mmCIF file of C-alpha atoms and ligand atoms in Angstrom:
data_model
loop_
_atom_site.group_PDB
_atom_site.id
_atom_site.type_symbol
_atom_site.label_atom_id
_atom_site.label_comp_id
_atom_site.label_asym_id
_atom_site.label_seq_id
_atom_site.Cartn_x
_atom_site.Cartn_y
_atom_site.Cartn_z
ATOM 1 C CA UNK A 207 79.157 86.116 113.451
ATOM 2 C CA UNK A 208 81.236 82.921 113.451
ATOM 3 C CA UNK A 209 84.046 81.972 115.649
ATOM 4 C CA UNK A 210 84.964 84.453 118.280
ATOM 5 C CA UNK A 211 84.740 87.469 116.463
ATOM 6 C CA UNK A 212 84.166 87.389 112.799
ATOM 7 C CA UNK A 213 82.048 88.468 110.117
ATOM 8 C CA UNK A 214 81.664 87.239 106.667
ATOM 9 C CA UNK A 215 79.676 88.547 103.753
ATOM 10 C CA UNK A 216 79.921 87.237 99.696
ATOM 11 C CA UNK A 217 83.435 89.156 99.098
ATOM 12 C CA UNK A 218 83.927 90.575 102.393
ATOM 13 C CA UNK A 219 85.786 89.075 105.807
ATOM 14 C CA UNK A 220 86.094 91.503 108.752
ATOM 15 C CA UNK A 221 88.045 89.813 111.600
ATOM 16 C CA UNK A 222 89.574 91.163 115.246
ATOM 17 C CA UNK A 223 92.295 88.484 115.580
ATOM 18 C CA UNK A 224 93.216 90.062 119.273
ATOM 19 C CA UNK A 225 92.922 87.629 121.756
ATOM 20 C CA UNK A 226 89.312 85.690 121.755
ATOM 21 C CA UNK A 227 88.577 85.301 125.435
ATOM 22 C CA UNK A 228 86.419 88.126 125.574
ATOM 23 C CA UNK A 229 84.038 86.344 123.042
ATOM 24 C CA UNK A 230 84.428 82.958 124.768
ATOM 25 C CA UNK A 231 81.019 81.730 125.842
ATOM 26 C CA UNK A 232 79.170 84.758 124.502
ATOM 27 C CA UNK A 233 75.667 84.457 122.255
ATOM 28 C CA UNK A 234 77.231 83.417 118.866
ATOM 29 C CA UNK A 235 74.348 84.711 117.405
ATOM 30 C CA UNK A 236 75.491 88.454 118.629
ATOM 31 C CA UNK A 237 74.864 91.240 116.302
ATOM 32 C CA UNK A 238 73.810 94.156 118.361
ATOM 33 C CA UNK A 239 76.647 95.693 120.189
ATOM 34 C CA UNK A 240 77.039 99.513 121.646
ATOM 35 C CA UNK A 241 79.920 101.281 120.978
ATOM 36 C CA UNK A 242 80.853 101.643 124.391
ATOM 37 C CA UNK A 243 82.528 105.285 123.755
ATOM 38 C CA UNK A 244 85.286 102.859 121.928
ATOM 39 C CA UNK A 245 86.034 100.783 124.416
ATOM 40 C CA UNK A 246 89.863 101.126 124.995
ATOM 41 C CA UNK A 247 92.373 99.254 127.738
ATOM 42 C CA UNK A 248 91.011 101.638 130.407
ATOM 43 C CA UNK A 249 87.363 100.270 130.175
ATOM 44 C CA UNK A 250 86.222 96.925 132.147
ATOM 45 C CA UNK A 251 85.383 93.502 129.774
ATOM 46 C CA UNK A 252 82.012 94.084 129.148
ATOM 47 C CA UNK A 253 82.483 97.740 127.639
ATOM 48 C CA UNK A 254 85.658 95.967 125.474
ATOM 49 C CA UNK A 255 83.339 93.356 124.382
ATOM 50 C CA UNK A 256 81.030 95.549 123.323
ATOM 51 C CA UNK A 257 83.580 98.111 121.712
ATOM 52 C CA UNK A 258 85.105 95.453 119.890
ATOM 53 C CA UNK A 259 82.030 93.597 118.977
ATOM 54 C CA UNK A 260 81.003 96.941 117.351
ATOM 55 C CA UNK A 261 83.988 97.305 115.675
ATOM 56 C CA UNK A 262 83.479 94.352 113.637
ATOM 57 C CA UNK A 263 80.086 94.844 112.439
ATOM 58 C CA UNK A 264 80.709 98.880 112.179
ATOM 59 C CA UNK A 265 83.655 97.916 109.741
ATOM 60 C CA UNK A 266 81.640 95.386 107.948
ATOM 61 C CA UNK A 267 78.758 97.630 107.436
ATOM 62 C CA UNK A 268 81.083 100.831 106.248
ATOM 63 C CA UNK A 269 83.102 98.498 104.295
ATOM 64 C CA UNK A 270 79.941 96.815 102.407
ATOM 65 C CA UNK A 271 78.732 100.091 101.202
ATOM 66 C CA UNK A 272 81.899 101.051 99.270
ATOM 67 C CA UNK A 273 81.902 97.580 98.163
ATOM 68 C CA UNK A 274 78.349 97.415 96.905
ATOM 69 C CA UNK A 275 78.739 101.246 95.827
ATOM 70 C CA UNK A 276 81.942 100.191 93.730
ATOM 71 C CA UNK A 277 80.644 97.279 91.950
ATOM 72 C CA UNK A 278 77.329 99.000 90.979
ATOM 73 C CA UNK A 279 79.009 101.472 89.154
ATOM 74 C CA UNK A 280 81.884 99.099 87.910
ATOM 75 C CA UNK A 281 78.676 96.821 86.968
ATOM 76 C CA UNK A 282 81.291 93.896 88.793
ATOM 77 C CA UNK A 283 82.284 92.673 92.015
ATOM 78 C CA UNK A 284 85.556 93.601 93.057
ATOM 79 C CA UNK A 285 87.990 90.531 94.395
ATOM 80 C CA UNK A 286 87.682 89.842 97.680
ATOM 81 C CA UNK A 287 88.695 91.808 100.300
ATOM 82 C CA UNK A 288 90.085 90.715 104.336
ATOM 83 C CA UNK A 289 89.961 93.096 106.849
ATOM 84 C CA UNK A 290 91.812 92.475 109.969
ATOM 85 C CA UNK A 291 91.373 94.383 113.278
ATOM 86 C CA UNK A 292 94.325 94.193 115.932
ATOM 87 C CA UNK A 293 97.073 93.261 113.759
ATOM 88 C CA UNK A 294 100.506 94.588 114.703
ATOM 89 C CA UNK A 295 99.480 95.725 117.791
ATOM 90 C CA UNK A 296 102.464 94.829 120.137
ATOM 91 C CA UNK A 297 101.185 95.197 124.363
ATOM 92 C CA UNK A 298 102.800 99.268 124.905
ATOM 93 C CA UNK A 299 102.871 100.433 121.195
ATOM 94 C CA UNK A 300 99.197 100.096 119.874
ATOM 95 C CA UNK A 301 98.236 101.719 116.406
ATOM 96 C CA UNK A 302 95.512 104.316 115.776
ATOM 97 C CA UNK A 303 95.687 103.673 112.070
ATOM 98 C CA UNK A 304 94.700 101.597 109.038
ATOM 99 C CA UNK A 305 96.677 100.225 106.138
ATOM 100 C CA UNK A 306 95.823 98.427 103.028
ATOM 101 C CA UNK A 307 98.381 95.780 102.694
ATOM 102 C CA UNK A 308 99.605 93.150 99.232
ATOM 103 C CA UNK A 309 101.935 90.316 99.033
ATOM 104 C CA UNK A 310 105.354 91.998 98.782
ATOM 105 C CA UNK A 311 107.856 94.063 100.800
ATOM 106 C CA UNK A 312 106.008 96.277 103.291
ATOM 107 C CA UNK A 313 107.132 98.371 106.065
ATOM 108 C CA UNK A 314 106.089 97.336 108.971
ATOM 109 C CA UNK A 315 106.750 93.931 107.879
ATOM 110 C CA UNK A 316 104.234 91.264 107.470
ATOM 111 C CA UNK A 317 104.502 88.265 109.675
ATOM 112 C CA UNK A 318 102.572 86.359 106.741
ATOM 113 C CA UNK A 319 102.053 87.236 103.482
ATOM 114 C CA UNK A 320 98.386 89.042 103.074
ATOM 115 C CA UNK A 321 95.780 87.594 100.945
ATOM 116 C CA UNK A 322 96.634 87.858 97.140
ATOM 117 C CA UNK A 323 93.857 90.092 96.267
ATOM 118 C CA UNK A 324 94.462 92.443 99.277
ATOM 119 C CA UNK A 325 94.060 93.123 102.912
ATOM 120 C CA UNK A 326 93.035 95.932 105.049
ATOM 121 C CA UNK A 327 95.025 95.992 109.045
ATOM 122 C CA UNK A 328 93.411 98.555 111.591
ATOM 123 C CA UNK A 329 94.751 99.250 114.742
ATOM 124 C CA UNK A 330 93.562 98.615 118.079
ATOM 125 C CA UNK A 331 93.464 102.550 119.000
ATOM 126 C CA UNK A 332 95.677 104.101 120.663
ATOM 127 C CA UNK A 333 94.332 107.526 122.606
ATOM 128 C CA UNK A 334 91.177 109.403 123.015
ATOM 129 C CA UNK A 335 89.842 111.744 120.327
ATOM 130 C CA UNK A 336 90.498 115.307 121.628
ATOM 131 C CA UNK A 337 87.349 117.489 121.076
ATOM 132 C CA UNK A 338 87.770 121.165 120.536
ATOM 133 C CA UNK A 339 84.900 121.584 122.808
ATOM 134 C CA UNK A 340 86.004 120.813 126.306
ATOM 135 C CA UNK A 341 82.552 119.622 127.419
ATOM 136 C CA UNK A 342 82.328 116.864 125.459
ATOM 137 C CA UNK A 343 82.482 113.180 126.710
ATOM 138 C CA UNK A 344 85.283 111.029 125.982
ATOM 139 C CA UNK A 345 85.595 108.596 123.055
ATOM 140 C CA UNK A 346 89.061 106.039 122.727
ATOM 141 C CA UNK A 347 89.678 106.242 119.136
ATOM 142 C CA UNK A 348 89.389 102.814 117.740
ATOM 143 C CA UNK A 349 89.617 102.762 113.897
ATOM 144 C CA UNK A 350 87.404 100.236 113.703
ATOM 145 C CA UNK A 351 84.596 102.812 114.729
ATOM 146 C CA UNK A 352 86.209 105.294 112.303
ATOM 147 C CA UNK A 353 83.965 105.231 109.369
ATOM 148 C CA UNK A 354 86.082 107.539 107.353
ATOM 149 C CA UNK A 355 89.126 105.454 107.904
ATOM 150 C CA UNK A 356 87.519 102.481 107.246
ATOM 151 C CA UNK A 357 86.274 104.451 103.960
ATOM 152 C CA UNK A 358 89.975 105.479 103.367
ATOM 153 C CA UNK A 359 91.381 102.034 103.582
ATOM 154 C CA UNK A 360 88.864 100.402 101.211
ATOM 155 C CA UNK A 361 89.056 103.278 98.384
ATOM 156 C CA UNK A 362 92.819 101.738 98.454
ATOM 157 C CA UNK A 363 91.218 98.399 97.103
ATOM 158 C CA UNK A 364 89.154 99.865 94.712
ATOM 159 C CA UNK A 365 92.047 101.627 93.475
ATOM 160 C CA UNK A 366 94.254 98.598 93.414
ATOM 161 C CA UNK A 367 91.800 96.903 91.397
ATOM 162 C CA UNK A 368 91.159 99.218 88.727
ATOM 163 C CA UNK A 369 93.656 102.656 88.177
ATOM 164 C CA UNK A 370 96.226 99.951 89.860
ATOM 165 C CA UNK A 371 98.889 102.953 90.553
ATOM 166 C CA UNK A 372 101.922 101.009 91.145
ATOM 167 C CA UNK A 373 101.190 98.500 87.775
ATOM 168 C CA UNK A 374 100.844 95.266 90.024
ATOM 169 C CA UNK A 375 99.044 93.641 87.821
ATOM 170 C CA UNK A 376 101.757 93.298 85.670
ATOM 171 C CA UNK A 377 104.005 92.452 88.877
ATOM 172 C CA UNK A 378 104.376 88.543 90.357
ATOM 173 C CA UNK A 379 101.512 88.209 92.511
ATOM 174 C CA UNK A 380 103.864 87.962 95.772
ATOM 175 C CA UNK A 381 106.215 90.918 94.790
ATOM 176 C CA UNK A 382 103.503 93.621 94.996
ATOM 177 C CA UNK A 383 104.448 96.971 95.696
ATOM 178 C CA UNK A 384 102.803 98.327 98.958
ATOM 179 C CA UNK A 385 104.051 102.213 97.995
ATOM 180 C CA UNK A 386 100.901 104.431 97.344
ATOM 181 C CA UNK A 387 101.161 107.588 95.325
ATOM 182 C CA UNK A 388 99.593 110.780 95.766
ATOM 183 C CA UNK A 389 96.329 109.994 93.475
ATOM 184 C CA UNK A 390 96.212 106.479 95.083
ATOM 185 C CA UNK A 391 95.824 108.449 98.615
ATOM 186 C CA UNK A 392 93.073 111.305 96.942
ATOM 187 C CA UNK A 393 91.376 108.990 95.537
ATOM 188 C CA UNK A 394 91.018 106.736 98.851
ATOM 189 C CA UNK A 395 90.106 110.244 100.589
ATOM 190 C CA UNK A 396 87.503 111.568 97.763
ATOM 191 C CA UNK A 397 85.811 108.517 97.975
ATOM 192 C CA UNK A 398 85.486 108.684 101.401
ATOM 193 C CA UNK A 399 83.663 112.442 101.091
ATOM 194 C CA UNK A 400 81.592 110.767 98.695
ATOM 195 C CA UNK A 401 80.304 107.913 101.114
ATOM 196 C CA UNK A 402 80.431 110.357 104.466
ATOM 197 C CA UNK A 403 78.363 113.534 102.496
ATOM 198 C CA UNK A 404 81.377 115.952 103.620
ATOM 199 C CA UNK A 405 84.452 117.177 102.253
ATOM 200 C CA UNK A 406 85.875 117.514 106.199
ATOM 201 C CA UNK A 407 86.592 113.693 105.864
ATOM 202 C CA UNK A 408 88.908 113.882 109.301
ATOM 203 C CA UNK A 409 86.312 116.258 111.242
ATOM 204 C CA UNK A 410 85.443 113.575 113.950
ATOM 205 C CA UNK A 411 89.412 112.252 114.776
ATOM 206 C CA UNK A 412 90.936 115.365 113.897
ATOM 207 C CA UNK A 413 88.774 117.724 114.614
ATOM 208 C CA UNK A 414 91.107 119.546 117.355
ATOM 209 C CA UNK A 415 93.416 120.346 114.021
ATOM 210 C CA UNK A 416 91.956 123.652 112.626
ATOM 211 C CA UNK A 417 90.044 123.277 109.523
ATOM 212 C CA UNK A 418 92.783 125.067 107.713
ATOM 213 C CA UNK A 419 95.553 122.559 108.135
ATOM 214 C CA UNK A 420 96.636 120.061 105.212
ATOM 215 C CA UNK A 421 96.915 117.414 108.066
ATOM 216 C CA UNK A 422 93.113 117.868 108.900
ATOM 217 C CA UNK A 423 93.021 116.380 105.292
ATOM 218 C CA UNK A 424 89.660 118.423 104.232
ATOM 219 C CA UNK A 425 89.051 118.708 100.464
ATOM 220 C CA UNK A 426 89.015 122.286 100.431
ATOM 221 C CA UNK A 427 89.135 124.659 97.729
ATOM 222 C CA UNK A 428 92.453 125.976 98.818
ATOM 223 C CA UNK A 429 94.386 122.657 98.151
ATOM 224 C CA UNK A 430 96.282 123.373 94.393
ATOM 225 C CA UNK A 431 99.562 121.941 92.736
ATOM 226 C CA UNK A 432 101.422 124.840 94.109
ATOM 227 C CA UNK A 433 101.389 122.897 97.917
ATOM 228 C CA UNK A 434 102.468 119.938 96.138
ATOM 229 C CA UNK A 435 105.574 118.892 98.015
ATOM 230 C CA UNK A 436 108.196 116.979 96.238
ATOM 231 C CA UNK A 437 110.027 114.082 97.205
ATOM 232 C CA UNK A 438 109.028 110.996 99.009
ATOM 233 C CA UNK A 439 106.683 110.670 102.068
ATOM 234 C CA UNK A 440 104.370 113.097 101.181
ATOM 235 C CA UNK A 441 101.945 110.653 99.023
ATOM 236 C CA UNK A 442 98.658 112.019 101.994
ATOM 237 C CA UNK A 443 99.438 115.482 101.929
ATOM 238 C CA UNK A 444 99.988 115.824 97.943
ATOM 239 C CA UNK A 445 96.739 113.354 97.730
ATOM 240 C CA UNK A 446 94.527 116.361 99.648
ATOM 241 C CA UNK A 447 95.263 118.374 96.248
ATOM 242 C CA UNK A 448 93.924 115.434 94.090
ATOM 243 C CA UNK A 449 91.259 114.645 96.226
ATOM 244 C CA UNK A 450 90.040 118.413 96.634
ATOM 245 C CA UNK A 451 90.151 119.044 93.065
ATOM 246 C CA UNK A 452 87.657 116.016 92.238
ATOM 247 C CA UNK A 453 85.650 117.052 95.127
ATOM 248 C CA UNK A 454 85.454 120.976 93.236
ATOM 249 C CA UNK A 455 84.396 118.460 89.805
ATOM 250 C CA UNK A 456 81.866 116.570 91.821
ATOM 251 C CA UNK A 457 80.114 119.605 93.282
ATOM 252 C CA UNK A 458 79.735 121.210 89.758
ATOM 253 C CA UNK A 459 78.901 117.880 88.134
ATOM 254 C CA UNK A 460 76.419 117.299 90.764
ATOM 255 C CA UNK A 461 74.796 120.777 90.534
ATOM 256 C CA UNK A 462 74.525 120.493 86.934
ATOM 257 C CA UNK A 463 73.207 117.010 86.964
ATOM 258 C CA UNK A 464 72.913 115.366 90.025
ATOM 259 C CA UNK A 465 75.105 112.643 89.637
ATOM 260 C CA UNK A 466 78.692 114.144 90.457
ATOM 261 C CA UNK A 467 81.422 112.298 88.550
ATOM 262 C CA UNK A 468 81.898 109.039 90.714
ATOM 263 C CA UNK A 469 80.746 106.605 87.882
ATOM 264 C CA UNK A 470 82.856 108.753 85.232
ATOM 265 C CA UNK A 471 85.988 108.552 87.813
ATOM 266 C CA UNK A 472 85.805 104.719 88.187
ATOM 267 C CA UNK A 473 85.567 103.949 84.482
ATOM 268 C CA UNK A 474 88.087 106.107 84.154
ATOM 269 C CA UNK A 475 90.206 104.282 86.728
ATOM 270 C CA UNK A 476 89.536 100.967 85.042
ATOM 271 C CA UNK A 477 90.816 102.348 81.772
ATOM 272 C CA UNK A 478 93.743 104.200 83.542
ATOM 273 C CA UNK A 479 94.653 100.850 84.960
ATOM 274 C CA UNK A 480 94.487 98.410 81.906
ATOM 275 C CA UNK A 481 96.761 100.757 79.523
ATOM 276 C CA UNK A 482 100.855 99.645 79.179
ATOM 277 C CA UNK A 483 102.822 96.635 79.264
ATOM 278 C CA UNK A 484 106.244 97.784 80.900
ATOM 279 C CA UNK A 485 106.513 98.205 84.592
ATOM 280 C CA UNK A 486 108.447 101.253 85.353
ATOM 281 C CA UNK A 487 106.437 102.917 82.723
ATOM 282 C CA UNK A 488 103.706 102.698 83.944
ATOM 283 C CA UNK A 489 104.263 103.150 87.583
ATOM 284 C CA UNK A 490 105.742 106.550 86.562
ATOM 285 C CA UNK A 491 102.433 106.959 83.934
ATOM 286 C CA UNK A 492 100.200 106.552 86.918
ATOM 287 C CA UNK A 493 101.378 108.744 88.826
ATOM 288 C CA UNK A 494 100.928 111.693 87.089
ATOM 289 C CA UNK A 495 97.803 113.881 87.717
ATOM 290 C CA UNK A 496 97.556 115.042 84.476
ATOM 291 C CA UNK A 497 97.947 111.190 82.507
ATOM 292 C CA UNK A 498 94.427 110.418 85.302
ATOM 293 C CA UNK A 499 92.467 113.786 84.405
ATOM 294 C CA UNK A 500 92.581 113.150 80.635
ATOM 295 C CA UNK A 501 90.917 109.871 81.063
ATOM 296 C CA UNK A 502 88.747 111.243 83.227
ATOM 297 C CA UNK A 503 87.730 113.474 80.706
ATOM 298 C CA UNK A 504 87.610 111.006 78.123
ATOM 299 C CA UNK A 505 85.414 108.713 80.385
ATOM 300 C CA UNK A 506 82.084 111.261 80.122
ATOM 301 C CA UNK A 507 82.263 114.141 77.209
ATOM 302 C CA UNK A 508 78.939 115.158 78.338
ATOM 303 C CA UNK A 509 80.862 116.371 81.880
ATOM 304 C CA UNK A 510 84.343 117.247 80.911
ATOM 305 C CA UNK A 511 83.935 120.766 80.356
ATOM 306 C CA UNK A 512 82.693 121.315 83.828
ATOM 307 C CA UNK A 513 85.109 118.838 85.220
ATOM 308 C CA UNK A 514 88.270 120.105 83.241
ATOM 309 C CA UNK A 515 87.285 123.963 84.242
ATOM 310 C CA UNK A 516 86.923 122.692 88.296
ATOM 311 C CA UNK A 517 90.236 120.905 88.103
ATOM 312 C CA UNK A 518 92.162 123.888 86.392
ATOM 313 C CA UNK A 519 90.940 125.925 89.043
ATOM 314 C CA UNK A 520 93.277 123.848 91.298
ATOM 315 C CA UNK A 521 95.913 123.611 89.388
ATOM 316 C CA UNK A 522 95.388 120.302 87.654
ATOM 317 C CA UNK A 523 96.037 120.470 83.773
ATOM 318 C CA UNK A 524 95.314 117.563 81.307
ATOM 319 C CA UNK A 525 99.439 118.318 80.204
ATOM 320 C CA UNK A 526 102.898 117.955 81.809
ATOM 321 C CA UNK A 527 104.109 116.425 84.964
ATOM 322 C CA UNK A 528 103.734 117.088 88.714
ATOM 323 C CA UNK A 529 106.496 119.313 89.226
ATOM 324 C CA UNK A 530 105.494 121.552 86.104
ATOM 325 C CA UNK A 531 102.033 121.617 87.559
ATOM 326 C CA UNK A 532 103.401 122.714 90.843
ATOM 327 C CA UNK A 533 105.617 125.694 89.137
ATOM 328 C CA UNK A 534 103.345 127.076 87.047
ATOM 329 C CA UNK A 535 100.415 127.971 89.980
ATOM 330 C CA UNK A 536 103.544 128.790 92.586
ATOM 331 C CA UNK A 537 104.324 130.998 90.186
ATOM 332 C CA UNK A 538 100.464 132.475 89.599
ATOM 333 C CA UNK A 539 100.310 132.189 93.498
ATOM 334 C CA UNK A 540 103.253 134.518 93.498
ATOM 335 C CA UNK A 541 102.092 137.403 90.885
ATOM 336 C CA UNK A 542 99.806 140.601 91.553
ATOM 337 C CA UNK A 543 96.599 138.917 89.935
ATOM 338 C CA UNK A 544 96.707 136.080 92.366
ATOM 339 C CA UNK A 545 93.301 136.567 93.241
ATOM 340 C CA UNK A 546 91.492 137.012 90.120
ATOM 341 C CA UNK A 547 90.055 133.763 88.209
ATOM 342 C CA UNK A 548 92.779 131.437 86.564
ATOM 343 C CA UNK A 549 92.470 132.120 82.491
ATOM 344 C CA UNK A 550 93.568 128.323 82.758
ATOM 345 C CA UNK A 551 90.295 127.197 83.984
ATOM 346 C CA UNK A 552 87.924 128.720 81.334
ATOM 347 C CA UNK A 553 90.695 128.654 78.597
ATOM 348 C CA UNK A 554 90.668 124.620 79.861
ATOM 349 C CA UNK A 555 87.451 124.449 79.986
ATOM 350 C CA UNK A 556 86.850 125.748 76.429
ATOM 351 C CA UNK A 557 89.201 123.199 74.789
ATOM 352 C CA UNK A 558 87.327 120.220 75.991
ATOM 353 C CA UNK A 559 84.146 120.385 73.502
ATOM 354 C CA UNK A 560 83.076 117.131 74.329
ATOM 355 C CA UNK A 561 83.558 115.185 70.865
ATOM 356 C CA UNK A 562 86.843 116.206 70.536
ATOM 357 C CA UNK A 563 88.052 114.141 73.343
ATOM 358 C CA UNK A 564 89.618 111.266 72.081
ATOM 359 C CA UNK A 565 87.487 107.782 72.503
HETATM 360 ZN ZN1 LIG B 73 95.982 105.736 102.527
#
């Protein structure tokens, strides 16, 4: 650790910029902390030392592994990435959250801009997790202890560095656009369910919201373009049905081969990413499940029957737009053979023969 509390690998800074007199005349050399149950402003100073001592090395060692995962199978690092623990945390309105954060207009604002190549903020915590078992002990939910937020966050900057959904690379470098779209936001959450081993990313924080809620964010089998919502604000909710469909493609990939289709999804993001020229083209290109799936498919013929039959199945068709995706399984949802198997997915399935996909 140097200075109060920070940690620095090659590509990787994890800092808690909240006040350092808790570190002040501590054992620099510090590594081993306990989690303290989180810590939180109701604890004494040693159990916030130690909560927030664990926070930084907990993010740093979650964050590492999508990093080194990432630039295995991108066969390159990715840019460099900050991670700061206790920003905008104002004394009475603490934040339970995380954000991934460019250069540009952002809401909150930045006080400074964020490092070029991109920044992760995590709140200080605001409230312990409720348990739906009443017997269990207390934890104060500091993201920094959250591996599948920390997870979340991170999938942002792989995604901003290779499918780049809002075309910032072809933006100034200090007008980036902070929006994320709905595959931005199911990618971030199927990568987490990659790195955690579960589809129930949210189980630990949310695990008082019942299993069957959108909110609990797990990549269930349920999640198809008919809940797509339209209209703004709904980028994490519409991102469930993205991220559950590639978690459907990853089981069935995985059976078949053992690999699952992370590799084939971030080659496909790279490619995704590095197509275009015009701005608002591409910003509406990339956000449009079907314009990601055929690259997906194009990425590995040896999977993309499997993978194009899993993400019919939810709804996702390598042709037309959100909305049309949406209608046509409302309106499947909606007829007497609801429940029988979509002819999409094996009709889908059969018209992608491998070595017809286009190179
Ligand atoms: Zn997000």
């Amino acid at each position: 650790m140097t200075g109060p509390a920070e940690l620095s690998l090659a590509g990787l800074t994890v800092r808690d910029e909240r006040d350092g007199d808790l570190f002040r005349d501590r054992d620099e050399h510090a590594y081993l902390f306990d989690p303290a149950a989180g810590g939180g402003p109701l604890a004494g100073p040693e159990a916030q030392y130690q909560a927030r001592g664990f926070g930084v090395t907990n993010t740093t060692y979650h964050a590492a592994r999508v990093l080194n995962l990432a630039a295995r199978l991108l066969d390159r690092p990715l840019p460099p990435l900050v991670i700061r623990i206790g920003t905008h945390s104002v004394p009475g309105r603490a934040w339970s959250g995380g954000h991934y954060r460019l250069p540009g207009e952002a809401s909150p604002p930045e006080p400074e801009p964020p490092a070029r190549s991109g920044e992760i903020h995590l709140g200080t915590g605001r409230r312990f997790i409720e348990r739906p078992d009443p017997g269990s002990s207390r934890y104060f939910h500091a993201p920094a202890h959250n591996a599948a937020i920390i997870y979340h966050e991170v999938g942002h900057h792989i995604c901003r560095h290779t499918a780049d959904f809002r075309a910032n690379r072809l933006r100034p470098p200090l007008d980036q656009h902070n929006g994320k779209v709905a595959l931005d936001e199911g990618t971030a959450d199927f990568l987490t369910a990659v790195l955690l081993g579960t589809p129930d990313i949210y189980g630990w924080h949310r695990g008082n919201i019942p299993p069957w809620d959108q909110r609990r964010r797990r990549l269930a089998a349920r999640w198809t373009t008919a809940c797509l919502r339209p209209g703004r604000g709904q980028a994490h909710a519409n991102g469930t049905v993205w991220a559950s469909a590639l978690w459907t493609a990853h089981e069935r990939v995985r059976q078949a081969d053992g690999a699952g289709i992370t590799r084939t999804l971030l080659t496909a993001m790279t490619r995704f990413g590095s197509r275009g020229t015009d701005v608002a083209e591409e910003q509406q290109r990339r956000s449009l499940f079907a314009e990601l799936l055929r690259e997906l498919l194009a990425a590995d013929p040896a999977s993309a029957r499997v993978v194009a039959g899993a993400m019919a199945d939810h709804g996702v068709l390598p042709y037309g737009d959100n909305g049309e995706l949406r209608v046509r399984m409302q309106t499947r949802a909606a007829s007497p053979d609801a429940r029988t198997p979509l002819p999409e997915a094996s009709q889908e399935a059969a018209r992608w023969p491998g070595a017809a996909i286009r190179p």
